[in-house]
């Protein structure tokens, strides 16, 4: 098992499973490497269990890395934005596609700017479309009021399924 070793003036040995699943071992300055390896081996079942908890569910592990040919994601995204701007009767001033660690999209209604997470490249197109409609709908209704959700539902009658589906891809945010 591979791990990163960090030695310090501590008295005990500790194993940390980091959010990306890698293993970090913190050890006292003079503890022999063989002792550390022995300890890791004795804890390997526990380490694997912890890693399994933070890695994607098995049915998602074999996903192709991207759902798009190179450069296509941005083009397709901007095209969907254009289509929905027309259907919803809104206009954006800026569409940013970038990596974000905790959200799929954001909208600043005042300046009419929307941002979309570049990790959507790894999600099904229906999820991408949901996020785009969600953010564009904020140009008409800035909070998550009943009126807001009515706009979304009117645009995408299936939005609840699309929204649920997106949750299955939450792990994508962690691996980037
Ligand atoms: Zn929102």
PDB file of C-alpha atoms and ligand atoms in Angstrom:
ATOM      1  CA  UNK A   1       0.000   0.000   0.000  1.00  0.00           C
ATOM      2  CA  UNK A   2       1.406   3.394  -0.909  1.00  0.00           C
ATOM      3  CA  UNK A   3       1.254   6.278   1.499  1.00  0.00           C
ATOM      4  CA  UNK A   4       2.755   9.650   2.228  1.00  0.00           C
ATOM      5  CA  UNK A   5       4.866   9.670   5.344  1.00  0.00           C
ATOM      6  CA  UNK A   6       5.072  12.728   7.521  1.00  0.00           C
ATOM      7  CA  UNK A   7       7.399  12.573  10.462  1.00  0.00           C
ATOM      8  CA  UNK A   8       7.197  14.963  13.380  1.00  0.00           C
ATOM      9  CA  UNK A   9       7.798  15.171  17.095  1.00  0.00           C
ATOM     10  CA  UNK A  10       4.609  13.284  17.810  1.00  0.00           C
ATOM     11  CA  UNK A  11       4.545  10.217  20.051  1.00  0.00           C
ATOM     12  CA  UNK A  12       1.987   8.101  18.261  1.00  0.00           C
ATOM     13  CA  UNK A  13       1.413   6.749  14.791  1.00  0.00           C
ATOM     14  CA  UNK A  14      -1.677   7.848  12.918  1.00  0.00           C
ATOM     15  CA  UNK A  15      -3.292   7.109   9.564  1.00  0.00           C
ATOM     16  CA  UNK A  16      -5.357   9.666   7.670  1.00  0.00           C
ATOM     17  CA  UNK A  17      -7.445   8.893   4.644  1.00  0.00           C
ATOM     18  CA  UNK A  18      -7.565  12.105   2.654  1.00  0.00           C
ATOM     19  CA  UNK A  19     -10.624  13.269   0.673  1.00  0.00           C
ATOM     20  CA  UNK A  20      -9.103  11.939  -2.565  1.00  0.00           C
ATOM     21  CA  UNK A  21      -8.606   8.492  -0.979  1.00  0.00           C
ATOM     22  CA  UNK A  22      -4.838   8.718  -0.598  1.00  0.00           C
ATOM     23  CA  UNK A  23      -3.234   7.615   2.642  1.00  0.00           C
ATOM     24  CA  UNK A  24      -1.142   9.833   4.858  1.00  0.00           C
ATOM     25  CA  UNK A  25       0.793   8.428   7.788  1.00  0.00           C
ATOM     26  CA  UNK A  26       2.058  10.635  10.571  1.00  0.00           C
ATOM     27  CA  UNK A  27       4.838   9.090  12.582  1.00  0.00           C
ATOM     28  CA  UNK A  28       7.347   9.941  15.327  1.00  0.00           C
ATOM     29  CA  UNK A  29      10.766  11.096  14.063  1.00  0.00           C
ATOM     30  CA  UNK A  30      12.695   7.938  14.909  1.00  0.00           C
ATOM     31  CA  UNK A  31      10.219   5.140  14.430  1.00  0.00           C
ATOM     32  CA  UNK A  32      11.657   2.496  12.079  1.00  0.00           C
ATOM     33  CA  UNK A  33      10.145   2.310   8.602  1.00  0.00           C
ATOM     34  CA  UNK A  34       9.596  -1.433   9.085  1.00  0.00           C
ATOM     35  CA  UNK A  35       7.463  -0.756  12.154  1.00  0.00           C
ATOM     36  CA  UNK A  36       5.421   1.740  10.189  1.00  0.00           C
ATOM     37  CA  UNK A  37       4.886  -0.720   7.336  1.00  0.00           C
ATOM     38  CA  UNK A  38       3.863  -3.374   9.830  1.00  0.00           C
ATOM     39  CA  UNK A  39       1.319  -1.007  11.317  1.00  0.00           C
ATOM     40  CA  UNK A  40      -0.078  -0.109   7.890  1.00  0.00           C
ATOM     41  CA  UNK A  41      -0.390  -3.763   6.937  1.00  0.00           C
ATOM     42  CA  UNK A  42      -2.239  -4.539  10.137  1.00  0.00           C
ATOM     43  CA  UNK A  43      -4.690  -1.723   9.369  1.00  0.00           C
ATOM     44  CA  UNK A  44      -5.106  -2.441   5.665  1.00  0.00           C
ATOM     45  CA  UNK A  45      -8.672  -3.769   5.975  1.00  0.00           C
ATOM     46  CA  UNK A  46      -9.713  -0.623   7.823  1.00  0.00           C
ATOM     47  CA  UNK A  47      -7.934   1.607   5.276  1.00  0.00           C
ATOM     48  CA  UNK A  48      -9.650  -0.095   2.341  1.00  0.00           C
ATOM     49  CA  UNK A  49     -13.033   0.219   4.021  1.00  0.00           C
ATOM     50  CA  UNK A  50     -12.491   3.943   4.586  1.00  0.00           C
ATOM     51  CA  UNK A  51     -11.319   4.455   1.011  1.00  0.00           C
ATOM     52  CA  UNK A  52     -14.384   2.661  -0.326  1.00  0.00           C
ATOM     53  CA  UNK A  53     -16.583   5.079   1.598  1.00  0.00           C
ATOM     54  CA  UNK A  54     -15.161   8.105  -0.159  1.00  0.00           C
ATOM     55  CA  UNK A  55     -14.624   6.765  -3.660  1.00  0.00           C
ATOM     56  CA  UNK A  56     -17.477   6.702  -6.153  1.00  0.00           C
ATOM     57  CA  UNK A  57     -20.069   3.941  -6.039  1.00  0.00           C
ATOM     58  CA  UNK A  58     -18.921   0.995  -8.128  1.00  0.00           C
ATOM     59  CA  UNK A  59     -21.491   1.411 -10.888  1.00  0.00           C
ATOM     60  CA  UNK A  60     -20.159   4.882 -11.564  1.00  0.00           C
ATOM     61  CA  UNK A  61     -16.466   4.017 -11.394  1.00  0.00           C
ATOM     62  CA  UNK A  62     -16.231   2.965 -15.016  1.00  0.00           C
ATOM     63  CA  UNK A  63     -17.630   6.174 -16.427  1.00  0.00           C
ATOM     64  CA  UNK A  64     -15.736   7.645 -19.338  1.00  0.00           C
ATOM     65  CA  UNK A  65     -13.758  10.561 -18.025  1.00  0.00           C
ATOM     66  CA  UNK A  66     -15.606  13.047 -20.157  1.00  0.00           C
ATOM     67  CA  UNK A  67     -18.909  12.790 -21.981  1.00  0.00           C
ATOM     68  CA  UNK A  68     -17.591  15.017 -24.760  1.00  0.00           C
ATOM     69  CA  UNK A  69     -14.971  15.113 -27.439  1.00  0.00           C
ATOM     70  CA  UNK A  70     -12.152  17.556 -26.749  1.00  0.00           C
ATOM     71  CA  UNK A  71     -13.368  21.146 -26.752  1.00  0.00           C
ATOM     72  CA  UNK A  72     -16.960  20.084 -27.288  1.00  0.00           C
ATOM     73  CA  UNK A  73     -18.195  20.584 -23.754  1.00  0.00           C
ATOM     74  CA  UNK A  74     -17.879  24.347 -23.863  1.00  0.00           C
ATOM     75  CA  UNK A  75     -19.468  24.606 -27.296  1.00  0.00           C
ATOM     76  CA  UNK A  76     -22.427  22.394 -26.320  1.00  0.00           C
ATOM     77  CA  UNK A  77     -22.862  24.254 -23.019  1.00  0.00           C
ATOM     78  CA  UNK A  78     -22.973  27.673 -24.653  1.00  0.00           C
ATOM     79  CA  UNK A  79     -25.422  26.385 -27.242  1.00  0.00           C
ATOM     80  CA  UNK A  80     -27.790  25.093 -24.542  1.00  0.00           C
ATOM     81  CA  UNK A  81     -27.461  28.412 -22.694  1.00  0.00           C
ATOM     82  CA  UNK A  82     -28.442  30.301 -25.857  1.00  0.00           C
ATOM     83  CA  UNK A  83     -31.443  28.052 -26.446  1.00  0.00           C
ATOM     84  CA  UNK A  84     -32.727  28.463 -22.912  1.00  0.00           C
ATOM     85  CA  UNK A  85     -32.096  32.204 -22.847  1.00  0.00           C
ATOM     86  CA  UNK A  86     -34.576  32.464 -25.703  1.00  0.00           C
ATOM     87  CA  UNK A  87     -37.125  30.079 -24.226  1.00  0.00           C
ATOM     88  CA  UNK A  88     -37.001  31.747 -20.804  1.00  0.00           C
ATOM     89  CA  UNK A  89     -36.823  35.270 -22.174  1.00  0.00           C
ATOM     90  CA  UNK A  90     -33.622  36.166 -20.336  1.00  0.00           C
ATOM     91  CA  UNK A  91     -30.204  37.418 -21.429  1.00  0.00           C
ATOM     92  CA  UNK A  92     -26.892  36.761 -19.725  1.00  0.00           C
ATOM     93  CA  UNK A  93     -23.998  39.216 -19.808  1.00  0.00           C
ATOM     94  CA  UNK A  94     -21.392  36.538 -19.086  1.00  0.00           C
ATOM     95  CA  UNK A  95     -21.209  32.743 -18.948  1.00  0.00           C
ATOM     96  CA  UNK A  96     -18.190  31.381 -17.096  1.00  0.00           C
ATOM     97  CA  UNK A  97     -17.250  27.719 -17.154  1.00  0.00           C
ATOM     98  CA  UNK A  98     -14.784  26.889 -14.441  1.00  0.00           C
ATOM     99  CA  UNK A  99     -13.908  24.468 -11.714  1.00  0.00           C
ATOM    100  CA  UNK A 100     -15.755  25.000  -8.437  1.00  0.00           C
ATOM    101  CA  UNK A 101     -15.392  22.751  -5.427  1.00  0.00           C
ATOM    102  CA  UNK A 102     -18.864  22.742  -3.932  1.00  0.00           C
ATOM    103  CA  UNK A 103     -21.503  23.881  -6.386  1.00  0.00           C
ATOM    104  CA  UNK A 104     -22.673  23.111  -9.894  1.00  0.00           C
ATOM    105  CA  UNK A 105     -23.510  26.639 -10.872  1.00  0.00           C
ATOM    106  CA  UNK A 106     -24.154  30.144  -9.640  1.00  0.00           C
ATOM    107  CA  UNK A 107     -25.952  33.232 -10.820  1.00  0.00           C
ATOM    108  CA  UNK A 108     -25.503  36.891 -10.008  1.00  0.00           C
ATOM    109  CA  UNK A 109     -28.870  38.248 -11.085  1.00  0.00           C
ATOM    110  CA  UNK A 110     -27.842  41.876 -10.670  1.00  0.00           C
ATOM    111  CA  UNK A 111     -25.039  41.676 -13.225  1.00  0.00           C
ATOM    112  CA  UNK A 112     -26.698  38.828 -15.201  1.00  0.00           C
ATOM    113  CA  UNK A 113     -23.605  36.650 -14.935  1.00  0.00           C
ATOM    114  CA  UNK A 114     -23.823  32.897 -14.591  1.00  0.00           C
ATOM    115  CA  UNK A 115     -21.105  30.425 -13.746  1.00  0.00           C
ATOM    116  CA  UNK A 116     -21.196  26.725 -14.514  1.00  0.00           C
ATOM    117  CA  UNK A 117     -18.967  24.089 -13.004  1.00  0.00           C
ATOM    118  CA  UNK A 118     -16.613  22.594 -15.575  1.00  0.00           C
ATOM    119  CA  UNK A 119     -17.123  19.228 -13.787  1.00  0.00           C
ATOM    120  CA  UNK A 120     -20.503  19.080 -15.515  1.00  0.00           C
ATOM    121  CA  UNK A 121     -18.478  17.740 -18.401  1.00  0.00           C
ATOM    122  CA  UNK A 122     -18.516  14.425 -16.534  1.00  0.00           C
ATOM    123  CA  UNK A 123     -22.267  14.396 -15.929  1.00  0.00           C
ATOM    124  CA  UNK A 124     -25.069  13.364 -18.272  1.00  0.00           C
ATOM    125  CA  UNK A 125     -26.385  16.064 -20.544  1.00  0.00           C
ATOM    126  CA  UNK A 126     -29.747  16.144 -18.752  1.00  0.00           C
ATOM    127  CA  UNK A 127     -27.922  17.253 -15.583  1.00  0.00           C
ATOM    128  CA  UNK A 128     -26.059  19.965 -17.485  1.00  0.00           C
ATOM    129  CA  UNK A 129     -29.354  21.189 -18.887  1.00  0.00           C
ATOM    130  CA  UNK A 130     -30.958  21.252 -15.443  1.00  0.00           C
ATOM    131  CA  UNK A 131     -28.131  23.363 -13.990  1.00  0.00           C
ATOM    132  CA  UNK A 132     -28.301  25.791 -16.914  1.00  0.00           C
ATOM    133  CA  UNK A 133     -32.078  26.201 -16.621  1.00  0.00           C
ATOM    134  CA  UNK A 134     -31.755  26.569 -12.835  1.00  0.00           C
ATOM    135  CA  UNK A 135     -29.202  29.367 -13.114  1.00  0.00           C
ATOM    136  CA  UNK A 136     -31.022  31.130 -15.938  1.00  0.00           C
ATOM    137  CA  UNK A 137     -34.294  30.943 -13.990  1.00  0.00           C
ATOM    138  CA  UNK A 138     -32.551  32.995 -11.295  1.00  0.00           C
ATOM    139  CA  UNK A 139     -32.463  35.872 -13.768  1.00  0.00           C
ATOM    140  CA  UNK A 140     -36.241  35.959 -13.410  1.00  0.00           C
ATOM    141  CA  UNK A 141     -36.492  34.994  -9.752  1.00  0.00           C
ATOM    142  CA  UNK A 142     -33.380  35.424  -7.640  1.00  0.00           C
ATOM    143  CA  UNK A 143     -34.328  33.231  -4.675  1.00  0.00           C
ATOM    144  CA  UNK A 144     -35.636  29.664  -4.428  1.00  0.00           C
ATOM    145  CA  UNK A 145     -39.267  30.687  -3.997  1.00  0.00           C
ATOM    146  CA  UNK A 146     -42.284  28.715  -5.203  1.00  0.00           C
ATOM    147  CA  UNK A 147     -42.338  31.048  -8.190  1.00  0.00           C
ATOM    148  CA  UNK A 148     -38.747  30.129  -8.991  1.00  0.00           C
ATOM    149  CA  UNK A 149     -39.474  26.377  -8.951  1.00  0.00           C
ATOM    150  CA  UNK A 150     -42.597  26.940 -11.058  1.00  0.00           C
ATOM    151  CA  UNK A 151     -40.410  28.542 -13.739  1.00  0.00           C
ATOM    152  CA  UNK A 152     -38.007  25.588 -13.622  1.00  0.00           C
ATOM    153  CA  UNK A 153     -40.818  23.032 -13.723  1.00  0.00           C
ATOM    154  CA  UNK A 154     -42.516  24.777 -16.579  1.00  0.00           C
ATOM    155  CA  UNK A 155     -39.257  24.662 -18.542  1.00  0.00           C
ATOM    156  CA  UNK A 156     -38.267  21.137 -17.521  1.00  0.00           C
ATOM    157  CA  UNK A 157     -41.259  19.072 -16.367  1.00  0.00           C
ATOM    158  CA  UNK A 158     -38.778  16.336 -15.415  1.00  0.00           C
ATOM    159  CA  UNK A 159     -36.476  18.565 -13.424  1.00  0.00           C
ATOM    160  CA  UNK A 160     -36.841  16.619 -10.155  1.00  0.00           C
ATOM    161  CA  UNK A 161     -35.416  13.493 -11.774  1.00  0.00           C
ATOM    162  CA  UNK A 162     -32.604  15.496 -13.364  1.00  0.00           C
ATOM    163  CA  UNK A 163     -31.843  17.151 -10.023  1.00  0.00           C
ATOM    164  CA  UNK A 164     -31.753  13.761  -8.250  1.00  0.00           C
ATOM    165  CA  UNK A 165     -29.522  12.326 -10.952  1.00  0.00           C
ATOM    166  CA  UNK A 166     -27.047  15.140 -10.427  1.00  0.00           C
ATOM    167  CA  UNK A 167     -26.640  14.075  -6.786  1.00  0.00           C
ATOM    168  CA  UNK A 168     -25.204  10.768  -7.999  1.00  0.00           C
ATOM    169  CA  UNK A 169     -22.355  12.741  -9.535  1.00  0.00           C
ATOM    170  CA  UNK A 170     -21.465  14.717  -6.421  1.00  0.00           C
ATOM    171  CA  UNK A 171     -18.265  12.629  -6.151  1.00  0.00           C
ATOM    172  CA  UNK A 172     -17.028  14.141  -9.396  1.00  0.00           C
ATOM    173  CA  UNK A 173     -16.482  17.385  -7.487  1.00  0.00           C
ATOM    174  CA  UNK A 174     -14.104  15.583  -5.123  1.00  0.00           C
ATOM    175  CA  UNK A 175     -11.841  14.021  -7.698  1.00  0.00           C
ATOM    176  CA  UNK A 176     -11.025  17.259  -9.457  1.00  0.00           C
TER     177      UNK A 176
HETATM  178 ZN1  LIG B   1     -30.412  28.323  -7.188  1.00  0.00          ZN
END
